[in-house]
Coordinates of C-alpha atoms in Angstrom, one line a residue:
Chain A
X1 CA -53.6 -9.6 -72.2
X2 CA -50.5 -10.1 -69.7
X3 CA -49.9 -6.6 -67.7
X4 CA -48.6 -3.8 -69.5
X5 CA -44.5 -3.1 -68.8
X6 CA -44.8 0.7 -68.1
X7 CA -41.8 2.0 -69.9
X8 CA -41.4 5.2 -71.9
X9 CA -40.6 4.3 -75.2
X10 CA -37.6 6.3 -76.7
X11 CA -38.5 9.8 -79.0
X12 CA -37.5 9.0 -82.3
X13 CA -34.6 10.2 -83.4
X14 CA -34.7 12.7 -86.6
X15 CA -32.4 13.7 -88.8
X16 CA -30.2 17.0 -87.9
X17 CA -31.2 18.6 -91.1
X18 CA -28.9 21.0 -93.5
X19 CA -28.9 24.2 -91.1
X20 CA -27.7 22.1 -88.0
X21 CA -25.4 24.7 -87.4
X22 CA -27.7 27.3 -86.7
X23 CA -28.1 25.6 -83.5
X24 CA -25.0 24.3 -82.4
X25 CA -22.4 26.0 -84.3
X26 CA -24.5 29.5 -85.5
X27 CA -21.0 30.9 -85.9
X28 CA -20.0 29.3 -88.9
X29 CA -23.8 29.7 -90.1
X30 CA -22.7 33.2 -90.4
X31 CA -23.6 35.2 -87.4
X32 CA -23.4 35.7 -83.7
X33 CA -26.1 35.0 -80.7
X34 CA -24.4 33.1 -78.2
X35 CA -21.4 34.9 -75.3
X36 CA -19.6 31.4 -76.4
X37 CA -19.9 28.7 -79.0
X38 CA -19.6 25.3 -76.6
X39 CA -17.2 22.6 -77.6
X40 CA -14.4 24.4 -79.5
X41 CA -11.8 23.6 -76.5
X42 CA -11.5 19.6 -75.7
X43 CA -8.6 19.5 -73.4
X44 CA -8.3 22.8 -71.9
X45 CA -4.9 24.5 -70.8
X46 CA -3.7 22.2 -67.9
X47 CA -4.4 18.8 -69.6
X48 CA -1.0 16.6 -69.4
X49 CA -0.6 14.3 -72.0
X50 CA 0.5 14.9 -75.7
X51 CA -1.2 17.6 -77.0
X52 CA -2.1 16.6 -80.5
X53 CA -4.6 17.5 -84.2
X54 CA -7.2 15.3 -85.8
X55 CA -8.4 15.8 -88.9
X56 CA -10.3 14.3 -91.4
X57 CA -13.2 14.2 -93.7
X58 CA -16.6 12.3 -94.4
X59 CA -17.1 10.8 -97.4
X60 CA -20.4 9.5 -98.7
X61 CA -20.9 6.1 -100.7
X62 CA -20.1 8.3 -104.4
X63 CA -17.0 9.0 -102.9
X64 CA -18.2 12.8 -102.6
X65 CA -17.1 14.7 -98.9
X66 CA -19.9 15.2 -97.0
X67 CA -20.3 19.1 -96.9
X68 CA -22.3 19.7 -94.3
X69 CA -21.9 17.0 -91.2
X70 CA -21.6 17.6 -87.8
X71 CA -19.4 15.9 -85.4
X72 CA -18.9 15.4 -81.6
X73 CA -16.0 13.7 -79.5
X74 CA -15.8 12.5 -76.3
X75 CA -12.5 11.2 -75.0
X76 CA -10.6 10.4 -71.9
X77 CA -7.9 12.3 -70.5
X78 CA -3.9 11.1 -70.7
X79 CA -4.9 8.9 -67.4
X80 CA -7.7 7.0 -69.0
X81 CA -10.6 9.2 -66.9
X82 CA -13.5 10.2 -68.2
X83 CA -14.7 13.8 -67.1
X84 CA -18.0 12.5 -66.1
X85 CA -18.9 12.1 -62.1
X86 CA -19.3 8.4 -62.4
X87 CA -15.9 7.8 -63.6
X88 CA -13.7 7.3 -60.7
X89 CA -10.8 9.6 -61.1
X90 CA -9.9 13.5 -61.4
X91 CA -9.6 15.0 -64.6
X92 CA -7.8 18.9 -64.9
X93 CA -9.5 21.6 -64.2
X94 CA -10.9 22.7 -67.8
X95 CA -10.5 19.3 -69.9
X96 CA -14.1 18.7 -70.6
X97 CA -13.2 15.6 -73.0
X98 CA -16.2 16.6 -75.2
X99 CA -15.8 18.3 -78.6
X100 CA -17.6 19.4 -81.6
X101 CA -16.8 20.5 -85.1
X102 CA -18.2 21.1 -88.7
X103 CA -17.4 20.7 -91.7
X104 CA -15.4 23.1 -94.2
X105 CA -18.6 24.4 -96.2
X106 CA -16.4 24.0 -99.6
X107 CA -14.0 21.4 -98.6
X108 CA -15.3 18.8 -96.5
X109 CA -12.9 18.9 -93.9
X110 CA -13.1 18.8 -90.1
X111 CA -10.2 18.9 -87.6
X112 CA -10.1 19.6 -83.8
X113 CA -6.6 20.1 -81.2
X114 CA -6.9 18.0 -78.4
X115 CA -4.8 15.5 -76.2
X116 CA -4.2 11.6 -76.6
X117 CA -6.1 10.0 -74.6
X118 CA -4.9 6.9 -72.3
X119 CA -6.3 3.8 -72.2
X120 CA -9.5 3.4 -70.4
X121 CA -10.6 0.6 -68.4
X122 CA -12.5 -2.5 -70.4
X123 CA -16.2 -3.8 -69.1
X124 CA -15.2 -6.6 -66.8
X125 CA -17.3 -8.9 -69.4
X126 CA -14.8 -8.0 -72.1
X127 CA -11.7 -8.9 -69.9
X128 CA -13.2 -12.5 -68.7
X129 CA -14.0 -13.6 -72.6
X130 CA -10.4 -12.3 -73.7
X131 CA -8.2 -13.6 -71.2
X132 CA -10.1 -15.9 -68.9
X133 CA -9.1 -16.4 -65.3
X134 CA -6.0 -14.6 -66.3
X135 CA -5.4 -12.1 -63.3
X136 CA -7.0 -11.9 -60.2
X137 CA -8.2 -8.8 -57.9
X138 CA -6.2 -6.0 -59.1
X139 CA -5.8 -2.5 -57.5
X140 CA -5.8 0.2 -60.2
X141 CA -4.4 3.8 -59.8
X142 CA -7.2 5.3 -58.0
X143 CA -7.2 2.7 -55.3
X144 CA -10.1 0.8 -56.9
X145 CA -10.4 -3.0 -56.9
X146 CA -11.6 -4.6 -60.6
X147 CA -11.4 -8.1 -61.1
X148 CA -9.8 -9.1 -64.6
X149 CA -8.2 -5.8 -65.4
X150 CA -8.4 -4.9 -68.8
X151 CA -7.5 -1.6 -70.8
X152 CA -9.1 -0.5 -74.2
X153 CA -6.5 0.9 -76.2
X154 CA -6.3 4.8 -76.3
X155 CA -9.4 6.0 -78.6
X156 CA -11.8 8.7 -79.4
X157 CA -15.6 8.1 -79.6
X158 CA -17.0 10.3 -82.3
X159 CA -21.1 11.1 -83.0
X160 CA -21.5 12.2 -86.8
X161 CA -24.8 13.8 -87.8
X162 CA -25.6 15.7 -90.9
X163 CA -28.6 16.0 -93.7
X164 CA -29.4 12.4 -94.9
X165 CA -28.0 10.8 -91.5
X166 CA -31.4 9.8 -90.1
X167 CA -30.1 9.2 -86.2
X168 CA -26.4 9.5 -85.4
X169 CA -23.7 7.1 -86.0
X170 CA -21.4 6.4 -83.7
X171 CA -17.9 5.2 -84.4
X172 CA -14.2 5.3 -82.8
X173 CA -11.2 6.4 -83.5
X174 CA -7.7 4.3 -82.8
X175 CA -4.0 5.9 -83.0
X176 CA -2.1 3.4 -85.9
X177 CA 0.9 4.4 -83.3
X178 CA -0.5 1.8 -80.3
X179 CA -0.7 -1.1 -82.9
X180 CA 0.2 -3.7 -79.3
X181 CA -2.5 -2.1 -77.8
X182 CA -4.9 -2.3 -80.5
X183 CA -4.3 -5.9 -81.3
X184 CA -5.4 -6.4 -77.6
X185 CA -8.3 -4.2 -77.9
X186 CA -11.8 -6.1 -76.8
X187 CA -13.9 -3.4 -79.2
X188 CA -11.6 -4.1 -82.2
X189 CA -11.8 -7.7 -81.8
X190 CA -15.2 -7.9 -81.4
X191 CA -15.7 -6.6 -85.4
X192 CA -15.3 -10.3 -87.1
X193 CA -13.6 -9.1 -90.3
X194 CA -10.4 -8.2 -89.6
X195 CA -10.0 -5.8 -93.1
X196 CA -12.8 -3.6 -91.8
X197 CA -10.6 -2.9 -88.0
X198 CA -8.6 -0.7 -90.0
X199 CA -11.4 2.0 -91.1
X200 CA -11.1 2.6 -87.4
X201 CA -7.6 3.3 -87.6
X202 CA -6.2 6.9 -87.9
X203 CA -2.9 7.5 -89.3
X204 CA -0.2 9.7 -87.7
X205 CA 2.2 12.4 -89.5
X206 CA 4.0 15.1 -88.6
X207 CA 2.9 18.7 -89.3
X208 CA 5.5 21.6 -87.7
X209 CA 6.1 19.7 -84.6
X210 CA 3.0 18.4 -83.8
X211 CA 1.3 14.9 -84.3
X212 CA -1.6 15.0 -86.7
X213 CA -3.8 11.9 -87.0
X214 CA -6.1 11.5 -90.4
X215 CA -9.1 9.8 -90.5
X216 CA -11.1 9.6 -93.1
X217 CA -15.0 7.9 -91.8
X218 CA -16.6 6.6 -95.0
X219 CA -20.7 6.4 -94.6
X220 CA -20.9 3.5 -97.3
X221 CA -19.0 1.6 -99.8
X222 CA -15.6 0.0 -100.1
X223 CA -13.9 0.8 -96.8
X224 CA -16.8 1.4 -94.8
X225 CA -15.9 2.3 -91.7
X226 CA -17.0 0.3 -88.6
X227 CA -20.3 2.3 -87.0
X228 CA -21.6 0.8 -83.8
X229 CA -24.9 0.0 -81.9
X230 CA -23.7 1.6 -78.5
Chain B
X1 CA -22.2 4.0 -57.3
X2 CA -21.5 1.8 -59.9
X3 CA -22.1 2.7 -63.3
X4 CA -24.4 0.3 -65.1
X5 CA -25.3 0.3 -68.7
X6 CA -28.1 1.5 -70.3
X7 CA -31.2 -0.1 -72.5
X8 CA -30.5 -1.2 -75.9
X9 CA -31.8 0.8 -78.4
X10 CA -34.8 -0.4 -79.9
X11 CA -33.7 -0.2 -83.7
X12 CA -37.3 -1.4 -85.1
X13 CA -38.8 2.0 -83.5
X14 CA -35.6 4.1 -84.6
X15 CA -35.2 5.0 -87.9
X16 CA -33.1 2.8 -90.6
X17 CA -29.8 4.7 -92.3
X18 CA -31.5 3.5 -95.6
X19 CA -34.8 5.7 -96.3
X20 CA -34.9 6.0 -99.9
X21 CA -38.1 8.2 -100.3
X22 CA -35.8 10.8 -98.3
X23 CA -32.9 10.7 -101.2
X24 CA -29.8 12.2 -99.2
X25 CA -30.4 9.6 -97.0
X26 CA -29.5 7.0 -100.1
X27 CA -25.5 7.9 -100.4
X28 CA -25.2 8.5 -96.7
X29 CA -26.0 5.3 -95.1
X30 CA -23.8 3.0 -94.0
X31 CA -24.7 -1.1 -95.9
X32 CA -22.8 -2.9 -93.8
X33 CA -24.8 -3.5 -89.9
X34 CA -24.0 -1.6 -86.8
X35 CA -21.6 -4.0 -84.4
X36 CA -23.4 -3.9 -81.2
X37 CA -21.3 -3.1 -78.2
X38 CA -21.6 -4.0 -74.5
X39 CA -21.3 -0.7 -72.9
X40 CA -18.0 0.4 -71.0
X41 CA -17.2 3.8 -69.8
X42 CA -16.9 5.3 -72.8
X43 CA -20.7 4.9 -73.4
X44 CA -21.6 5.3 -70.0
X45 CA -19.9 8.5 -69.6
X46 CA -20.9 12.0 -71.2
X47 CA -20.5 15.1 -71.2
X48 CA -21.4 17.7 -68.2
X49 CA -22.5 21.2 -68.8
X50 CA -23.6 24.2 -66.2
X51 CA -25.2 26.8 -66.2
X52 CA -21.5 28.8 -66.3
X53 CA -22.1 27.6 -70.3
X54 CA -25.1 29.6 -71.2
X55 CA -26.8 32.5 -70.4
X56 CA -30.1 32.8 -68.8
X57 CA -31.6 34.7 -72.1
X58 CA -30.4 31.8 -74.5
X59 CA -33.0 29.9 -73.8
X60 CA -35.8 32.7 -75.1
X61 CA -35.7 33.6 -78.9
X62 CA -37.6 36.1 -78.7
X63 CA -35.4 38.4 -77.3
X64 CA -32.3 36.7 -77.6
X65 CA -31.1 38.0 -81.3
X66 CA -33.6 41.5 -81.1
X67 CA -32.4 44.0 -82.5
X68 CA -35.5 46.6 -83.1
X69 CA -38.0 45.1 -81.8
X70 CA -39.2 41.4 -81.3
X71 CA -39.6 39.1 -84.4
X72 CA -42.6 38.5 -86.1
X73 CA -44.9 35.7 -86.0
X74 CA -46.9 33.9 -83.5
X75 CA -45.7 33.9 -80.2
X76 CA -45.4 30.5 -78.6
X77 CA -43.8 28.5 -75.4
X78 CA -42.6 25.3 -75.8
X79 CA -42.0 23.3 -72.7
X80 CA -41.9 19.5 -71.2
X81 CA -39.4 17.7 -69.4
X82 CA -36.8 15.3 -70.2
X83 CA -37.4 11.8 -68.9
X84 CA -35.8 8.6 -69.7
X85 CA -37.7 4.9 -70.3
X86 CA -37.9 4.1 -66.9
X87 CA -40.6 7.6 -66.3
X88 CA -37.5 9.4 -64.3
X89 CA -36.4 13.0 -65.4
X90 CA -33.1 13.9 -66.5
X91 CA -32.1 16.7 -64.8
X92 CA -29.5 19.4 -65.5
X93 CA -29.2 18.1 -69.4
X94 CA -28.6 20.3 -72.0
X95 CA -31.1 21.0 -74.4
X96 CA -30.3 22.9 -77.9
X97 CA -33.0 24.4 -80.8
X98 CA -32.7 25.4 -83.9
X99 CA -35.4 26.5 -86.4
X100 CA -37.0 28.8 -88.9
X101 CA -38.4 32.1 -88.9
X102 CA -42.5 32.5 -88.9
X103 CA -41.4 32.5 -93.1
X104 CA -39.7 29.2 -92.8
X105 CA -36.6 30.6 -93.8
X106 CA -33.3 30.1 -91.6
X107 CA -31.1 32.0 -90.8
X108 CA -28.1 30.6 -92.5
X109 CA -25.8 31.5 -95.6
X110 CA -26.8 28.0 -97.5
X111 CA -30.4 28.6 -97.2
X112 CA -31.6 30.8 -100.3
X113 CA -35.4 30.5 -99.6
X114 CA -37.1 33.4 -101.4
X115 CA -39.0 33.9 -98.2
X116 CA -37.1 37.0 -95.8
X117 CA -35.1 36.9 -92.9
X118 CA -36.4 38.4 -89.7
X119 CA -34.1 41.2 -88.5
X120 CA -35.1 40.2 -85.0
X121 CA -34.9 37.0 -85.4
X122 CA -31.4 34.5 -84.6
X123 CA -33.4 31.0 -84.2
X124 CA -31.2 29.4 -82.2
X125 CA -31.7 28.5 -78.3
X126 CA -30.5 26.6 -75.7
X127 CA -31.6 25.6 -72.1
X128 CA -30.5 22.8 -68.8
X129 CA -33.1 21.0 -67.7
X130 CA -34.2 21.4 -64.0
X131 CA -33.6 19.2 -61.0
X132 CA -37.1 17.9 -62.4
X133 CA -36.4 17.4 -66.0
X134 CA -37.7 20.5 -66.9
X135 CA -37.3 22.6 -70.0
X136 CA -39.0 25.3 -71.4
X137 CA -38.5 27.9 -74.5
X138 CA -39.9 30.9 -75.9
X139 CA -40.0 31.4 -79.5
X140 CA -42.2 32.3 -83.0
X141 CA -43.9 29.4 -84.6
X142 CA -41.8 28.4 -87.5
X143 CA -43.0 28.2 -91.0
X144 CA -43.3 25.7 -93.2
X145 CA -40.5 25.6 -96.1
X146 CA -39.8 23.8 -99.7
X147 CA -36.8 21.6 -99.8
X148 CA -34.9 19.6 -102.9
X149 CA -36.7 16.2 -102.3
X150 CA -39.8 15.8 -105.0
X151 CA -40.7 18.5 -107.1
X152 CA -43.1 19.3 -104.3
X153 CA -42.0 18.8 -100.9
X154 CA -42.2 20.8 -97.9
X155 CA -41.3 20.1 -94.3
X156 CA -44.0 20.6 -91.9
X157 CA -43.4 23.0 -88.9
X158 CA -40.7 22.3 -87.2
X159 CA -38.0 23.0 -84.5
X160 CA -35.1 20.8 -84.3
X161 CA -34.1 19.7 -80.7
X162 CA -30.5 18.1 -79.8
X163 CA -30.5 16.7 -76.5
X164 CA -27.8 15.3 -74.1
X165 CA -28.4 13.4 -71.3
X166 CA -26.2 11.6 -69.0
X167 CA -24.1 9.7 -71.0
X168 CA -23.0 9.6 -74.9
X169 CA -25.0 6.4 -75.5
X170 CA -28.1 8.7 -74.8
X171 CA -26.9 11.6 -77.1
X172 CA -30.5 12.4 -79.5
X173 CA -31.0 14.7 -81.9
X174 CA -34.5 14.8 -83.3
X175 CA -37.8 17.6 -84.6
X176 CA -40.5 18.8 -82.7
X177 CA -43.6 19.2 -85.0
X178 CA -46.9 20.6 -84.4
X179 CA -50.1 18.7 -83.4
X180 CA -53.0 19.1 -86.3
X181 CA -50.2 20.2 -89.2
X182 CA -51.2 18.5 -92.5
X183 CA -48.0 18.6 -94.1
X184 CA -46.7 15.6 -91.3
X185 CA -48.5 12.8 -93.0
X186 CA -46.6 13.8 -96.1
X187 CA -43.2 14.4 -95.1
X188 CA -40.7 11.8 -96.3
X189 CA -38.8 12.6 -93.5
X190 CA -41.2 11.9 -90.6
X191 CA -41.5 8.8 -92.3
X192 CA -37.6 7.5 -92.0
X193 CA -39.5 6.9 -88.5
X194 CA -41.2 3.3 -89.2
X195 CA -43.3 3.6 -86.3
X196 CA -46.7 5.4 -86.7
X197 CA -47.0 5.7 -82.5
X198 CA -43.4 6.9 -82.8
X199 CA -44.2 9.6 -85.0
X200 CA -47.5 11.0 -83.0
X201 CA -44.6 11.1 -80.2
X202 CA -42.8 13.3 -82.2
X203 CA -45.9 16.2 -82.4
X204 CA -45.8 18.7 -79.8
X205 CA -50.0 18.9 -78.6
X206 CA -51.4 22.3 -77.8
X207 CA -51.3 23.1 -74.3
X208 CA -53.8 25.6 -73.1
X209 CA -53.1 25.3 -70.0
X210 CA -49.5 27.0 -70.1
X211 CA -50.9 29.3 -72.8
X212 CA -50.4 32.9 -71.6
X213 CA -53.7 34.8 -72.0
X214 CA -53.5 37.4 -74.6
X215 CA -49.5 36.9 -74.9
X216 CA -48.1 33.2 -76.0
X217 CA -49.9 30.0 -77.2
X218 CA -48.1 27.4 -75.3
X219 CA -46.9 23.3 -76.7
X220 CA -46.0 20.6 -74.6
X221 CA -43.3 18.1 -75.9
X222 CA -41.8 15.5 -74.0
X223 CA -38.2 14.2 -74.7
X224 CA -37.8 10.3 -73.7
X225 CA -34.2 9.3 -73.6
X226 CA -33.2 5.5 -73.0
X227 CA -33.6 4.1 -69.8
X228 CA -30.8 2.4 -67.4
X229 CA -30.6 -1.2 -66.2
X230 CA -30.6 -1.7 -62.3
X231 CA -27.4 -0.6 -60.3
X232 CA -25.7 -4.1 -60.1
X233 CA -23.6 -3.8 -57.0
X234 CA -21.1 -6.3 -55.3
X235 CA -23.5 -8.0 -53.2
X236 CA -27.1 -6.8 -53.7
X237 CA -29.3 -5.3 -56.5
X238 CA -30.3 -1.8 -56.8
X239 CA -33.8 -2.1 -58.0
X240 CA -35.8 0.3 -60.4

């Protein structure tokens, strides 16, 4: 027997059950323990950037909305940065960049007010097999060095959970308003078929003034959107 | 420092979308396979949260939705740390419960159990880990309850657990159960998990030795997120 590698193996992932909201949303479960619910405000007050509403709904493979599912966002600000202490970069005081929202009991849907993010800075791995050798040292806005620039188009990364969902899928969401920068995108051009790029897609209207982008995230079936192994 | 990506997740262990024997699991899983992603900041970057988000008492529900008095049912701690695959602890994550009462019934407007809600009892709590990865949580055993599966099933014990970590790709919600419970073996959803040494991971042992003499039975659980990949920097390598 060669030496044992003396890893942790990771806990198993379950499924969040029916009654998730008891213990992340117990509001909408119907009553009230916690001083504040967390994730209800994304951007905060000072975020720049277009302040805009997502909405959507789940739909399983009968073509039935998924009542009861969960779902978290995390996004970058309107400068591409990530409120996170490893992304290089400030973010305003109050964007968090992380969100979370439930389902309407009898409807289905979901929708959360946040900002459009910017584009975010590709892995230097995705910039050297889409445009080889095509720019040198580059100095970005925070006085940072990165070989092969690259840019991932503006896009949300969403978590869904919910009853049935045995560990949680992970998916993005694109603006069908940055169709140059999605064409360029390293994540959307990594999915081979081009027909299924376009579950990942949201599509923009205008409701009293303010941009409102639908996505609709179908778990199975025709149109299944594009979940990923992150 | 420079970010660096963390371990692929090992999907053999995980749990499949497709788990027939648990049937809403059958319309809500995705045919087509997961495209696997190289991670860039998006997945190496997660949410932050202090202790400005909670309240010290959150993180005991036993007193934290009382109204009368304190709930009823046994009295128990459940504690551990947070580590990741490479043995070091995750500090400052947050860590969210949810469960039933001592009845098995929830306290939630879907659940119609015939079983009674506990006046004193929310079943909801939340906690940050330590600087060492710590956690603990005070609570009532939760009961067993029936559930639309077979015509017979019940779910074991159990308290859900939803856990954060550093980044998004770490983001884990799974179900603490309780060592010796003989409803596990039977549960068709302990057994999405194809991994038998996975699913003994997921029971929480009895821990006498943070058992409160005549007040609260204690459980340990540990929480094992995934792991990170050595720091790569410009000219040298960060080891483990």
């Amino acid at each position: 027997m060669p030496q044992e590698l003396n890893y942790l193996p990771e806990t198993a992932s379950q499924t969040a059950g029916p009654y998730v909201h008891i213990g992340l949303a117990p509001g909408a479960a119907g009553f009230d323990i916690y001083r504040r619910e967390l994730g209800w405000d994304i951007a905060g007050p000072n975020a720049k950037g277009e302040r805009i509403r997502v909405e959507g709904v789940v739909i399983d493979g009968m073509g039935s909305p998924v009542k009861d599912v969960l779902i978290e966002v995390w996004q970058a600000n309107a400068d591409g940065i990530y409120a996170h202490p490893e992304h290089p970069g400030e973010v305003e005081e109050g964007f968090r960049g992380w969100g979370r929202v439930i389902t309407d009991f009898a409807t289905g849907e979901w929708g959360f007010d946040t900002v459009k993010p910017g584009p975010v800075r590709a892995r230097r791995e995705m910039a050297s097999e889409v445009r080889p050798a095509a720019q040198e040292e580059q100095i970005d806005a925070h006085g940072r060095g990165h070989q092969g620039l690259r840019e991932m188009a503006p896009h949300l990364n969403l978590w869904i959970v919910a009853r049935g969902i045995n560990i949680g899928l992970n998916t993005r969401m694109y603006f069908d308003d940055e169709a140059e920068a999605n064409a360029k995108d390293p994540v959307i051009n990594l999915i081979e078929w081009e027909r299924r790029r376009q579950t990942l897609i949201a599509k923009r209207s205008m409701r009293d003034g303010t941009p409102v982008y639908r996505f609709e995230i179908r778990l199975q079936g025709e149109d299944e959107t594009v979940f990923f192994d992150i | 420092m420079t970010p660096a990506e963390y371990y692929q997740r090992d999907r053999t262990m995980q749990p499949p979308a497709h788990t027939p024997n648990y049937k809403t699991s059958v319309a809500r899983s995705p045919r087509y396979s997961l495209i696997s992603l190289q991670q860039s900041a998006s997945e190496i970057t997660g949410p932050v949260f202090g202790h400005n988000d909670i309240d010290p008492i959150d993180n005991d529900l036993i007193k934290n939705y009382a109204k009368t008095g304190d709930p009823v049912g046994e009295r128990i701690i459940v504690h551990g740390r947070v580590l990741d695959e490479n043995a070091r602890p995750v500090p400052n994550t947050l860590v969210e419960i949810w469960q039933a009462n001592a009845g098995g019934r929830y306290r939630h407007k879907k659940d119609t159990y015939l079983a009674p809600i506990d006046p004193n009892f929310g079943g909801c709590g939340r906690t940050l880990t330590d600087e060492n990865g710590y956690y603990y949580f005070r609570t009532v055993k939760p009961g067993a309850y029936p559930w639309r599966n077979w015509v017979n099933s019940w779910r074991p014990a159990h308290i859900h657990v939803s856990i954060f970590g550093a980044s998004f790709s770490q983001r884990l919600i799974s179900q603490i159960y309780f060592e010796g419970d003989p409803l596990i073996p039977l549960c068709p959803i302990v057994h999405t998990v194809p991994d038998p040494a996975a699913i003994d991971r997921l029971v929480a042992k009895l821990d006498m030795n943070a058992t409160i003499p005549l007040d609260t039975v204690a459980y340990k659980f540990d929480i094992v997120l995934r792991g990170r990949r050595s720091t790569l920097f410009e000219n040298r390598l960060e080891g483990n």
